[in-house]
Coordinates of N, CA and C in Angstrom, one line a residue:
M1 N 80.2 36.4 -105.9 CA 80.6 35.8 -104.7 C 81.4 34.5 -104.8
G2 N 81.7 34.1 -106.1 CA 82.5 32.9 -106.2 C 81.7 31.8 -106.8
S3 N 82.1 30.6 -106.6 CA 81.6 29.4 -107.4 C 80.8 28.5 -106.5
H4 N 80.3 29.0 -105.3 CA 79.5 28.1 -104.4 C 78.2 27.7 -105.1
S5 N 77.7 26.6 -104.8 CA 76.4 26.1 -105.4 C 75.2 26.2 -104.5
G6 N 75.3 27.1 -103.5 CA 74.2 27.2 -102.6 C 73.3 28.4 -103.0
T7 N 72.1 28.4 -102.4 CA 71.1 29.4 -102.7 C 70.5 29.8 -101.3
Y8 N 70.1 31.1 -101.2 CA 69.5 31.6 -100.0 C 68.0 31.2 -99.9
T9 N 67.7 29.9 -99.8 CA 66.3 29.5 -99.9 C 66.0 28.5 -98.8
S10 N 66.7 28.4 -97.7 CA 66.4 27.5 -96.7 C 65.0 27.9 -96.1
P11 N 64.2 27.0 -95.7 CA 62.9 27.3 -95.0 C 63.2 28.0 -93.7
P12 N 62.2 28.8 -93.2 CA 62.4 29.5 -91.9 C 62.8 28.5 -90.8
Q13 N 63.7 28.9 -90.0 CA 64.2 28.1 -88.9 C 64.0 29.0 -87.6
R14 N 63.7 28.3 -86.5 CA 63.6 29.0 -85.2 C 64.6 28.4 -84.2
A15 N 65.2 29.3 -83.4 CA 66.1 28.8 -82.4 C 66.0 29.8 -81.2
V16 N 66.3 29.3 -80.0 CA 66.2 30.0 -78.8 C 67.6 30.2 -78.2
F17 N 67.8 31.4 -77.7 CA 69.1 31.8 -77.1 C 68.9 32.6 -75.9
K18 N 69.9 32.5 -75.0 CA 69.8 33.3 -73.7 C 70.3 34.7 -73.9
G19 N 71.1 34.9 -75.0 CA 71.7 36.3 -75.2 C 72.3 36.3 -76.6
L20 N 72.6 37.6 -77.0 CA 73.1 37.8 -78.4 C 74.4 38.7 -78.3
L21 N 75.4 38.3 -79.1 CA 76.6 39.0 -79.1 C 76.9 39.5 -80.6
F22 N 76.9 40.8 -80.8 CA 77.0 41.3 -82.2 C 78.4 41.8 -82.4
D23 N 79.1 41.4 -83.5 CA 80.2 42.2 -84.0 C 79.6 43.5 -84.5
F24 N 80.5 44.5 -84.7 CA 80.0 45.7 -85.3 C 80.3 45.9 -86.8
D25 N 81.5 46.0 -87.2 CA 81.8 46.4 -88.6 C 81.6 45.2 -89.5
G26 N 80.7 45.4 -90.5 CA 80.4 44.3 -91.4 C 79.1 43.6 -90.9
T27 N 78.8 43.8 -89.7 CA 77.6 43.1 -89.1 C 76.5 44.0 -88.8
L28 N 76.8 45.1 -88.1 CA 75.8 46.1 -87.9 C 76.0 47.4 -88.7
G29 N 77.2 47.7 -89.0 CA 77.5 48.8 -89.8 C 78.6 48.5 -90.8
D30 N 78.6 49.2 -92.0 CA 79.6 49.0 -93.0 C 80.4 50.3 -93.1
S31 N 81.7 50.3 -92.6 CA 82.5 51.4 -92.6 C 83.7 51.2 -93.6
T32 N 83.5 50.3 -94.6 CA 84.6 50.0 -95.5 C 85.2 51.2 -96.2
D33 N 84.4 52.1 -96.7 CA 84.9 53.2 -97.4 C 85.7 54.1 -96.5
A34 N 85.3 54.3 -95.3 CA 86.0 55.1 -94.3 C 87.3 54.4 -93.9
V35 N 87.3 53.1 -93.7 CA 88.5 52.4 -93.3 C 89.5 52.4 -94.4
V36 N 89.1 52.3 -95.6 CA 90.0 52.3 -96.8 C 90.7 53.7 -96.8
K37 N 90.0 54.8 -96.6 CA 90.6 56.1 -96.6 C 91.5 56.2 -95.4
H38 N 91.1 55.7 -94.2 CA 91.9 55.8 -93.0 C 93.2 55.1 -93.1
W39 N 93.2 53.8 -93.7 CA 94.4 53.1 -93.8 C 95.3 53.6 -94.9
H40 N 94.8 54.3 -95.9 CA 95.6 55.0 -96.8 C 96.4 56.1 -96.1
L41 N 95.8 56.8 -95.2 CA 96.5 57.9 -94.5 C 97.5 57.3 -93.6
I42 N 97.1 56.2 -92.8 CA 98.1 55.6 -91.9 C 99.2 55.0 -92.7
G43 N 98.9 54.3 -93.8 CA 100.0 53.7 -94.6 C 101.0 54.7 -95.0
K44 N 100.6 55.9 -95.5 CA 101.5 56.9 -95.8 C 102.4 57.4 -94.6
E45 N 101.7 57.4 -93.5 CA 102.4 57.9 -92.2 C 103.5 56.9 -91.8
I46 N 103.2 55.6 -92.0 CA 104.1 54.6 -91.5 C 105.0 54.0 -92.6
G47 N 104.7 54.4 -93.8 CA 105.6 54.0 -94.9 C 105.3 52.6 -95.4
V48 N 104.0 52.2 -95.3 CA 103.6 50.8 -95.7 C 102.5 50.9 -96.8
D49 N 102.5 50.1 -97.8 CA 101.5 50.1 -98.8 C 100.1 49.9 -98.2
P50 N 99.2 50.8 -98.3 CA 97.9 50.6 -97.7 C 97.1 49.4 -98.2
N51 N 97.4 49.0 -99.4 CA 96.7 47.8 -99.9 C 97.2 46.5 -99.2
V52 N 98.4 46.5 -98.8 CA 99.0 45.4 -98.0 C 98.2 45.4 -96.6
I53 N 98.0 46.5 -96.0 CA 97.3 46.6 -94.8 C 95.9 46.1 -94.9
L54 N 95.2 46.6 -96.0 CA 93.8 46.2 -96.2 C 93.5 44.8 -96.5
Q55 N 94.5 44.1 -97.0 CA 94.4 42.7 -97.3 C 94.2 41.8 -96.0
T56 N 94.7 42.3 -94.9 CA 94.7 41.5 -93.7 C 94.0 42.2 -92.5
S57 N 93.5 43.4 -92.7 CA 93.0 44.2 -91.5 C 91.6 43.9 -91.1
H58 N 90.7 43.5 -92.0 CA 89.3 43.4 -91.6 C 89.1 42.3 -90.6
G59 N 88.3 42.7 -89.5 CA 88.0 41.8 -88.5 C 89.1 41.6 -87.4
R60 N 90.2 42.3 -87.7 CA 91.4 42.3 -86.7 C 91.6 43.6 -86.1
R61 N 92.2 43.6 -84.9 CA 92.4 44.8 -84.1 C 93.6 45.6 -84.8
S62 N 93.5 46.9 -84.8 CA 94.6 47.7 -85.4 C 95.9 47.4 -84.7
I63 N 95.8 47.2 -83.4 CA 97.1 47.0 -82.7 C 97.8 45.7 -83.2
D64 N 97.0 44.7 -83.5 CA 97.6 43.5 -84.1 C 98.2 43.7 -85.5
V65 N 97.5 44.5 -86.2 CA 98.1 44.8 -87.6 C 99.4 45.6 -87.4
L66 N 99.4 46.6 -86.5 CA 100.5 47.5 -86.4 C 101.7 46.8 -85.7
K67 N 101.4 45.8 -84.9 CA 102.5 45.0 -84.2 C 103.4 44.4 -85.3
I68 N 102.8 44.1 -86.4 CA 103.5 43.5 -87.5 C 104.1 44.5 -88.5
L69 N 103.4 45.5 -88.8 CA 103.8 46.5 -89.8 C 104.5 47.7 -89.3
S70 N 104.2 48.1 -88.1 CA 104.8 49.3 -87.5 C 104.8 49.2 -86.0
P71 N 105.7 48.4 -85.4 CA 105.6 48.1 -84.0 C 105.7 49.4 -83.1
E72 N 106.4 50.4 -83.5 CA 106.5 51.6 -82.7 C 105.1 52.3 -82.6
K73 N 104.2 52.0 -83.5 CA 102.8 52.7 -83.4 C 101.8 51.8 -82.6
A74 N 102.3 50.6 -82.3 CA 101.3 49.6 -81.7 C 101.2 49.8 -80.2
N75 N 100.5 51.0 -79.9 CA 100.2 51.3 -78.5 C 98.8 51.9 -78.4
W76 N 98.1 51.7 -77.3 CA 96.7 52.0 -77.2 C 96.5 53.5 -77.3
E77 N 97.4 54.3 -76.8 CA 97.2 55.8 -76.9 C 97.1 56.2 -78.4
Y78 N 98.0 55.8 -79.2 CA 98.0 56.1 -80.6 C 96.8 55.5 -81.3
I79 N 96.5 54.3 -81.1 CA 95.4 53.6 -81.8 C 94.0 54.2 -81.4
K80 N 93.8 54.4 -80.1 CA 92.5 55.0 -79.8 C 92.3 56.4 -80.3
H81 N 93.4 57.2 -80.4 CA 93.4 58.5 -81.0 C 93.0 58.4 -82.5
M82 N 93.8 57.6 -83.2 CA 93.6 57.5 -84.7 C 92.2 56.9 -85.0
E83 N 91.8 55.9 -84.2 CA 90.4 55.3 -84.5 C 89.3 56.2 -84.2
G84 N 89.5 57.0 -83.1 CA 88.5 58.0 -82.8 C 88.3 59.1 -83.8
L85 N 89.2 59.2 -84.7 CA 89.1 60.2 -85.8 C 88.2 59.7 -86.9
L86 N 88.1 58.4 -87.1 CA 87.3 57.9 -88.2 C 85.9 58.4 -88.2
P87 N 85.1 58.2 -87.1 CA 83.7 58.7 -87.2 C 83.6 60.2 -87.4
K88 N 84.6 60.9 -86.8 CA 84.6 62.4 -87.0 C 84.9 62.8 -88.4
N89 N 85.9 62.2 -89.0 CA 86.3 62.6 -90.3 C 85.5 61.9 -91.5
Y90 N 85.0 60.7 -91.2 CA 84.4 60.0 -92.3 C 83.0 59.5 -92.0
G91 N 82.3 60.3 -91.2 CA 81.0 59.9 -90.7 C 80.0 59.6 -91.9
A92 N 80.2 60.4 -93.0 CA 79.3 60.2 -94.1 C 79.5 58.9 -94.9
D93 N 80.6 58.2 -94.5 CA 81.0 57.0 -95.3 C 80.5 55.7 -94.6
V94 N 79.9 55.8 -93.5 CA 79.4 54.6 -92.9 C 77.9 54.4 -93.1
V95 N 77.5 53.2 -93.4 CA 76.1 52.9 -93.6 C 75.7 51.7 -92.7
E96 N 74.4 51.6 -92.4 CA 74.0 50.4 -91.6 C 73.8 49.2 -92.5
I97 N 74.1 48.0 -91.9 CA 73.8 46.8 -92.7 C 72.3 46.6 -92.7
P98 N 71.8 46.3 -93.9 CA 70.3 46.1 -94.0 C 69.8 45.2 -92.9
G99 N 68.7 45.6 -92.2 CA 68.1 44.9 -91.1 C 68.7 45.1 -89.8
A100 N 69.8 45.8 -89.7 CA 70.5 46.0 -88.4 C 69.6 46.8 -87.4
R101 N 69.1 47.9 -87.9 CA 68.3 48.8 -87.0 C 67.0 48.1 -86.5
D102 N 66.3 47.4 -87.4 CA 65.1 46.8 -87.0 C 65.4 45.7 -86.0
L103 N 66.4 44.9 -86.2 CA 66.8 43.8 -85.3 C 67.2 44.4 -83.9
L104 N 68.0 45.4 -83.9 CA 68.4 46.0 -82.6 C 67.2 46.6 -81.9
D105 N 66.4 47.3 -82.6 CA 65.2 47.9 -82.0 C 64.3 46.8 -81.4
A106 N 64.2 45.7 -82.1 CA 63.4 44.6 -81.5 C 64.0 43.9 -80.3
V107 N 65.4 43.8 -80.3 CA 66.1 43.3 -79.2 C 65.9 44.1 -78.0
V108 N 66.1 45.5 -78.2 CA 65.9 46.4 -77.1 C 64.5 46.4 -76.5
T109 N 63.5 46.4 -77.4 CA 62.1 46.4 -77.0 C 61.8 45.2 -76.2
A110 N 62.3 44.0 -76.6 CA 62.0 42.7 -76.0 C 62.9 42.5 -74.7
D111 N 63.8 43.5 -74.5 CA 64.7 43.4 -73.3 C 65.5 42.1 -73.3
V112 N 66.1 41.9 -74.5 CA 67.0 40.7 -74.7 C 68.4 41.1 -74.2
P113 N 69.1 40.2 -73.4 CA 70.5 40.5 -73.1 C 71.3 40.5 -74.4
W114 N 72.1 41.6 -74.6 CA 72.9 41.7 -75.8 C 74.1 42.5 -75.5
A115 N 75.1 42.4 -76.3 CA 76.3 43.2 -76.2 C 77.0 43.3 -77.6
I116 N 77.8 44.2 -77.8 CA 78.7 44.4 -79.0 C 80.1 43.9 -78.6
V117 N 80.6 43.0 -79.5 CA 82.0 42.5 -79.3 C 82.7 42.9 -80.6
T118 N 83.7 43.8 -80.5 CA 84.3 44.4 -81.7 C 85.8 44.4 -81.6
S119 N 86.4 44.4 -82.7 CA 87.9 44.5 -82.8 C 88.3 46.0 -82.8
G120 N 87.3 46.9 -82.8 CA 87.6 48.3 -82.7 C 87.7 48.8 -81.3
T121 N 88.2 50.0 -81.1 CA 88.4 50.6 -79.8 C 87.1 51.2 -79.4
T122 N 87.0 51.6 -78.1 CA 85.8 52.3 -77.6 C 85.5 53.6 -78.4
P123 N 86.5 54.5 -78.7 CA 86.1 55.7 -79.4 C 85.6 55.4 -80.8
L124 N 86.0 54.3 -81.4 CA 85.6 53.9 -82.8 C 84.1 53.4 -82.8
V125 N 83.8 52.4 -81.9 CA 82.5 51.8 -82.0 C 81.5 52.8 -81.5
T126 N 81.7 53.5 -80.4 CA 80.7 54.4 -79.9 C 80.6 55.6 -80.9
G127 N 81.6 56.0 -81.6 CA 81.5 57.0 -82.6 C 80.6 56.6 -83.7
W128 N 80.8 55.3 -84.2 CA 80.0 54.9 -85.3 C 78.5 54.7 -84.9
L129 N 78.3 54.2 -83.7 CA 76.9 54.0 -83.2 C 76.2 55.4 -83.1
D130 N 77.0 56.4 -82.7 CA 76.4 57.7 -82.6 C 76.1 58.3 -83.9
V131 N 77.0 58.1 -84.9 CA 76.7 58.6 -86.3 C 75.5 57.9 -86.9
L132 N 75.3 56.6 -86.7 CA 74.2 55.9 -87.2 C 72.9 56.0 -86.4
K133 N 73.1 56.5 -85.2 CA 72.0 56.6 -84.2 C 71.4 55.2 -83.9
L134 N 72.3 54.2 -83.8 CA 71.8 52.9 -83.4 C 71.9 52.7 -81.9
P135 N 71.1 51.8 -81.3 CA 71.1 51.6 -79.9 C 72.5 51.3 -79.4
I136 N 72.8 51.8 -78.2 CA 74.1 51.5 -77.5 C 73.8 50.5 -76.4
P137 N 74.5 49.4 -76.5 CA 74.3 48.3 -75.5 C 74.8 48.7 -74.1
E138 N 74.3 48.0 -73.1 CA 74.8 48.2 -71.8 C 76.2 47.7 -71.7
H139 N 76.5 46.6 -72.5 CA 77.8 46.0 -72.4 C 78.5 46.1 -73.7
L140 N 79.8 46.4 -73.7 CA 80.7 46.4 -74.8 C 82.0 45.6 -74.5
V141 N 82.4 44.9 -75.5 CA 83.8 44.3 -75.4 C 84.5 44.9 -76.6
V142 N 85.6 45.6 -76.3 CA 86.4 46.3 -77.3 C 87.8 45.9 -77.4
A143 N 88.5 46.4 -78.4 CA 89.9 45.9 -78.7 C 90.8 46.0 -77.4
E144 N 90.7 47.1 -76.7 CA 91.6 47.3 -75.6 C 91.3 46.4 -74.4
D145 N 90.1 45.7 -74.4 CA 89.7 44.9 -73.2 C 90.4 43.6 -73.2
V146 N 90.9 43.1 -74.3 CA 91.4 41.7 -74.4 C 92.9 41.7 -74.7
E147 N 93.5 40.6 -74.3 CA 95.0 40.4 -74.6 C 95.2 40.0 -76.0
N148 N 94.2 39.1 -76.5 CA 94.4 38.6 -77.9 C 93.1 38.9 -78.7
G149 N 93.2 39.3 -79.9 CA 92.1 39.7 -80.7 C 91.6 38.4 -81.5
K150 N 90.5 38.6 -82.2 CA 89.9 37.5 -83.0 C 91.0 37.1 -84.0
P151 N 91.1 35.8 -84.3 CA 90.2 34.7 -84.0 C 90.3 34.0 -82.6
D152 N 91.1 34.6 -81.7 CA 91.1 34.1 -80.3 C 89.7 34.3 -79.7
P153 N 89.2 33.3 -79.0 CA 87.9 33.4 -78.4 C 87.7 34.3 -77.2
E154 N 88.8 34.9 -76.8 CA 88.8 35.7 -75.5 C 87.7 36.7 -75.5
C155 N 87.5 37.4 -76.6 CA 86.5 38.5 -76.6 C 85.1 38.0 -76.5
Y156 N 84.8 36.9 -77.1 CA 83.4 36.4 -77.0 C 83.2 35.7 -75.7
L157 N 84.2 35.1 -75.1 CA 84.1 34.5 -73.7 C 83.8 35.7 -72.8
M158 N 84.5 36.8 -73.0 CA 84.2 38.0 -72.1 C 82.8 38.5 -72.3
G159 N 82.4 38.5 -73.6 CA 81.0 38.9 -73.8 C 80.0 38.1 -73.1
K160 N 80.2 36.8 -73.2 CA 79.3 35.8 -72.5 C 79.3 36.1 -71.0
E161 N 80.5 36.4 -70.4 CA 80.6 36.6 -69.0 C 79.9 37.9 -68.6
K162 N 80.0 38.9 -69.5 CA 79.3 40.2 -69.2 C 77.8 40.0 -69.2
L163 N 77.3 39.1 -70.0 CA 75.9 38.8 -70.0 C 75.5 37.8 -68.9
G164 N 76.4 37.3 -68.1 CA 76.2 36.3 -67.1 C 75.8 35.0 -67.7
L165 N 76.3 34.7 -68.9 CA 76.0 33.5 -69.7 C 77.2 32.7 -70.1
S166 N 78.0 32.2 -69.2 CA 79.3 31.6 -69.5 C 79.3 30.1 -69.3
D167 N 78.2 29.5 -69.2 CA 78.2 28.0 -68.9 C 77.8 27.1 -70.0
K168 N 76.6 27.2 -70.5 CA 76.1 26.2 -71.4 C 76.6 26.4 -72.8
Q169 N 77.0 25.3 -73.5 CA 77.4 25.4 -74.9 C 76.2 25.8 -75.8
G170 N 76.4 26.8 -76.6 CA 75.4 27.1 -77.6 C 74.2 27.9 -77.1
E171 N 74.3 28.4 -75.9 CA 73.1 29.2 -75.4 C 73.2 30.7 -75.8
V172 N 74.3 31.1 -76.4 CA 74.5 32.5 -76.9 C 74.7 32.4 -78.4
L173 N 74.1 33.4 -79.1 CA 74.3 33.5 -80.5 C 75.3 34.7 -80.8
V174 N 76.3 34.4 -81.6 CA 77.2 35.4 -82.1 C 76.8 35.7 -83.5
L175 N 76.7 37.0 -83.9 CA 76.4 37.5 -85.2 C 77.6 38.2 -85.8
E176 N 78.2 37.6 -86.9 CA 79.5 38.0 -87.4 C 79.5 38.1 -88.9
D177 N 80.6 38.7 -89.4 CA 80.8 38.7 -90.9 C 82.1 38.2 -91.3
S178 N 83.1 38.2 -90.4 CA 84.5 37.9 -90.8 C 84.8 36.5 -90.4
P179 N 85.7 35.8 -91.2 CA 86.1 34.4 -90.8 C 86.8 34.4 -89.4
A180 N 87.6 35.5 -89.1 CA 88.3 35.5 -87.8 C 87.2 35.6 -86.7
G181 N 86.2 36.4 -86.9 CA 85.2 36.5 -85.9 C 84.3 35.3 -85.7
I182 N 84.0 34.6 -86.9 CA 83.2 33.4 -86.8 C 84.0 32.4 -86.0
A183 N 85.3 32.3 -86.3 CA 86.2 31.3 -85.6 C 86.2 31.6 -84.1
A184 N 86.3 32.9 -83.8 CA 86.3 33.3 -82.3 C 85.0 32.9 -81.7
G185 N 83.9 33.1 -82.3 CA 82.6 32.8 -81.7 C 82.4 31.3 -81.5
K186 N 82.8 30.5 -82.5 CA 82.7 29.0 -82.4 C 83.6 28.5 -81.3
A187 N 84.8 29.0 -81.2 CA 85.8 28.6 -80.2 C 85.3 29.0 -78.8
A188 N 84.5 30.0 -78.7 CA 83.9 30.4 -77.4 C 82.7 29.6 -77.0
G189 N 82.3 28.6 -77.8 CA 81.2 27.8 -77.5 C 79.8 28.3 -77.8
C190 N 79.8 29.3 -78.8 CA 78.6 29.9 -79.2 C 78.1 29.4 -80.5
K191 N 76.8 29.5 -80.8 CA 76.3 29.3 -82.1 C 76.7 30.6 -82.9
V192 N 76.9 30.5 -84.2 CA 77.3 31.7 -85.0 C 76.4 31.8 -86.2
L193 N 75.8 33.0 -86.4 CA 75.2 33.3 -87.6 C 76.0 34.3 -88.4
A194 N 76.3 34.0 -89.6 CA 77.2 34.9 -90.4 C 76.5 35.6 -91.5
V195 N 76.8 36.8 -91.7 CA 76.3 37.6 -92.8 C 77.3 37.8 -93.9
V196 N 76.9 37.7 -95.1 CA 77.8 37.8 -96.2 C 77.9 39.2 -96.7
T197 N 78.6 40.0 -96.0 CA 78.7 41.4 -96.3 C 80.1 41.9 -96.7
S198 N 81.1 41.2 -96.2 CA 82.5 41.7 -96.4 C 83.4 40.6 -97.0
H199 N 83.0 39.4 -97.0 CA 83.8 38.3 -97.5 C 83.0 37.5 -98.5
T200 N 83.7 36.6 -99.2 CA 83.0 35.7 -100.2 C 82.3 34.6 -99.4
V201 N 81.3 34.0 -100.0 CA 80.6 32.9 -99.4 C 81.6 31.8 -99.1
E202 N 82.5 31.6 -100.0 CA 83.5 30.5 -99.7 C 84.3 30.8 -98.5
Q203 N 84.7 32.0 -98.3 CA 85.5 32.3 -97.1 C 84.6 32.2 -95.8
V204 N 83.4 32.6 -95.9 CA 82.5 32.4 -94.8 C 82.2 31.0 -94.5
L205 N 81.9 30.2 -95.5 CA 81.7 28.8 -95.4 C 82.8 28.0 -94.7
A206 N 84.0 28.4 -95.1 CA 85.2 27.8 -94.6 C 85.4 27.9 -93.1
A207 N 84.8 29.0 -92.5 CA 84.9 29.3 -91.1 C 83.8 28.5 -90.3
K208 N 82.9 27.8 -91.0 CA 81.9 26.9 -90.5 C 80.9 27.5 -89.4
P209 N 80.2 28.6 -89.8 CA 79.2 29.1 -88.9 C 78.0 28.2 -89.0
D210 N 77.0 28.4 -88.1 CA 75.8 27.5 -88.0 C 74.8 28.0 -89.1
W211 N 74.7 29.2 -89.4 CA 73.8 29.8 -90.4 C 74.6 30.8 -91.2
I212 N 74.2 30.9 -92.5 CA 74.7 32.0 -93.3 C 73.6 32.7 -94.0
V213 N 73.5 34.0 -93.9 CA 72.4 34.8 -94.5 C 73.1 36.0 -95.2
K214 N 72.3 36.6 -96.1 CA 72.9 37.8 -96.8 C 73.1 39.0 -95.9
D215 N 72.1 39.2 -95.0 CA 72.2 40.4 -94.1 C 71.2 40.2 -93.0
L216 N 71.1 41.2 -92.1 CA 70.2 41.0 -90.9 C 68.7 41.1 -91.2
K217 N 68.3 41.4 -92.4 CA 66.9 41.3 -92.7 C 66.4 39.9 -92.5
S218 N 67.3 38.9 -92.5 CA 66.9 37.5 -92.4 C 66.7 37.1 -90.9
V219 N 66.9 38.0 -90.0 CA 66.9 37.6 -88.5 C 65.7 38.4 -87.9
K220 N 64.8 37.7 -87.3 CA 63.6 38.3 -86.7 C 63.5 37.8 -85.2
V221 N 63.1 38.7 -84.3 CA 62.8 38.4 -82.9 C 61.3 37.9 -82.9
V222 N 61.1 36.7 -82.5 CA 59.7 36.2 -82.4 C 59.1 36.5 -81.0
R223 N 59.8 36.2 -80.0 CA 59.4 36.5 -78.6 C 60.6 36.3 -77.7
H224 N 60.4 36.9 -76.5 CA 61.4 36.8 -75.4 C 60.7 36.3 -74.2
S225 N 61.1 35.2 -73.6 CA 60.4 34.7 -72.4 C 61.5 34.2 -71.4
G226 N 61.1 33.5 -70.4 CA 62.0 33.0 -69.5 C 63.0 32.0 -70.1
A227 N 62.5 31.3 -71.2 CA 63.4 30.4 -71.9 C 64.5 31.0 -72.7
G228 N 64.3 32.3 -73.0 CA 65.2 33.0 -73.8 C 64.6 33.8 -74.9
V229 N 65.4 34.2 -75.9 CA 64.8 34.9 -77.0 C 64.7 34.0 -78.2
E230 N 63.5 33.9 -78.8 CA 63.3 33.0 -79.9 C 63.5 33.8 -81.2
L231 N 64.4 33.4 -82.0 CA 64.7 34.1 -83.3 C 64.2 33.2 -84.4
E232 N 63.7 33.9 -85.5 CA 63.4 33.2 -86.7 C 64.5 33.6 -87.8
I233 N 65.0 32.6 -88.4 CA 66.1 32.9 -89.4 C 65.5 32.5 -90.8
L234 N 65.5 33.5 -91.6 CA 64.8 33.4 -92.9 C 65.9 33.3 -94.0
D235 N 65.6 32.6 -95.1 CA 66.4 32.6 -96.3 C 67.9 32.4 -96.0
A236 N 68.2 31.5 -95.2 CA 69.6 31.1 -94.9 C 70.1 30.3 -96.2
L237 N 71.5 30.3 -96.3 CA 72.1 29.6 -97.4 C 71.8 28.1 -97.3
R238 N 71.4 27.5 -98.4 CA 71.2 26.1 -98.5 C 72.1 25.6 -99.6
M239 N 73.0 24.6 -99.2 CA 73.9 24.1 -100.2 C 73.2 23.0 -101.0
D240 N 73.4 23.1 -102.3 CA 72.7 22.1 -103.2 C 73.6 20.8 -103.3

């Protein structure tokens, strides 16, 4: 993961939030293998080296990638169709991030307000949730809902609004993996917990999240009350 001097040894910390906003890819599920295969096919179709696409596509909307590389394909009809094929064609290539299922089950059981805020389209995220048999939230914010994708904060501001939590600074926790998503969450006035699943520790650190953990096994629901949901964060990165 690079030359950072930190270790995942911070003592347990507790924090209370009114609601939780989860990114999907890299945070709840890892569809890297599927996405690589997908962009190789798209790259051939549009005549662009797929490795060039993959260098910049993670955490970003397909429409924003294609606006640069193949503007004629940058429309929602095409993108929703091609993203909808990923879970159908590559369902065996997606895996859940460690701890994601237990955390979501605890969130649902405790009736914590939550939503998924993703750079993917509706067919993509609902397809992956169905493949993995993970809980589907009442609220989704997807690529086609916003004018500007991450790192713009629009998506997380919309997520807060859907939960009815758009006022107080830091009352909502964003769970993210990509620097673009971390930046979006911070700009939206949220606290951000980052998982080191898709980027180096240095890249995650540079985005300045509030906590960094290896995966979601480090996040536990303690209780949910009128004050909000109390989370315990274990084994966060501590810089020496």
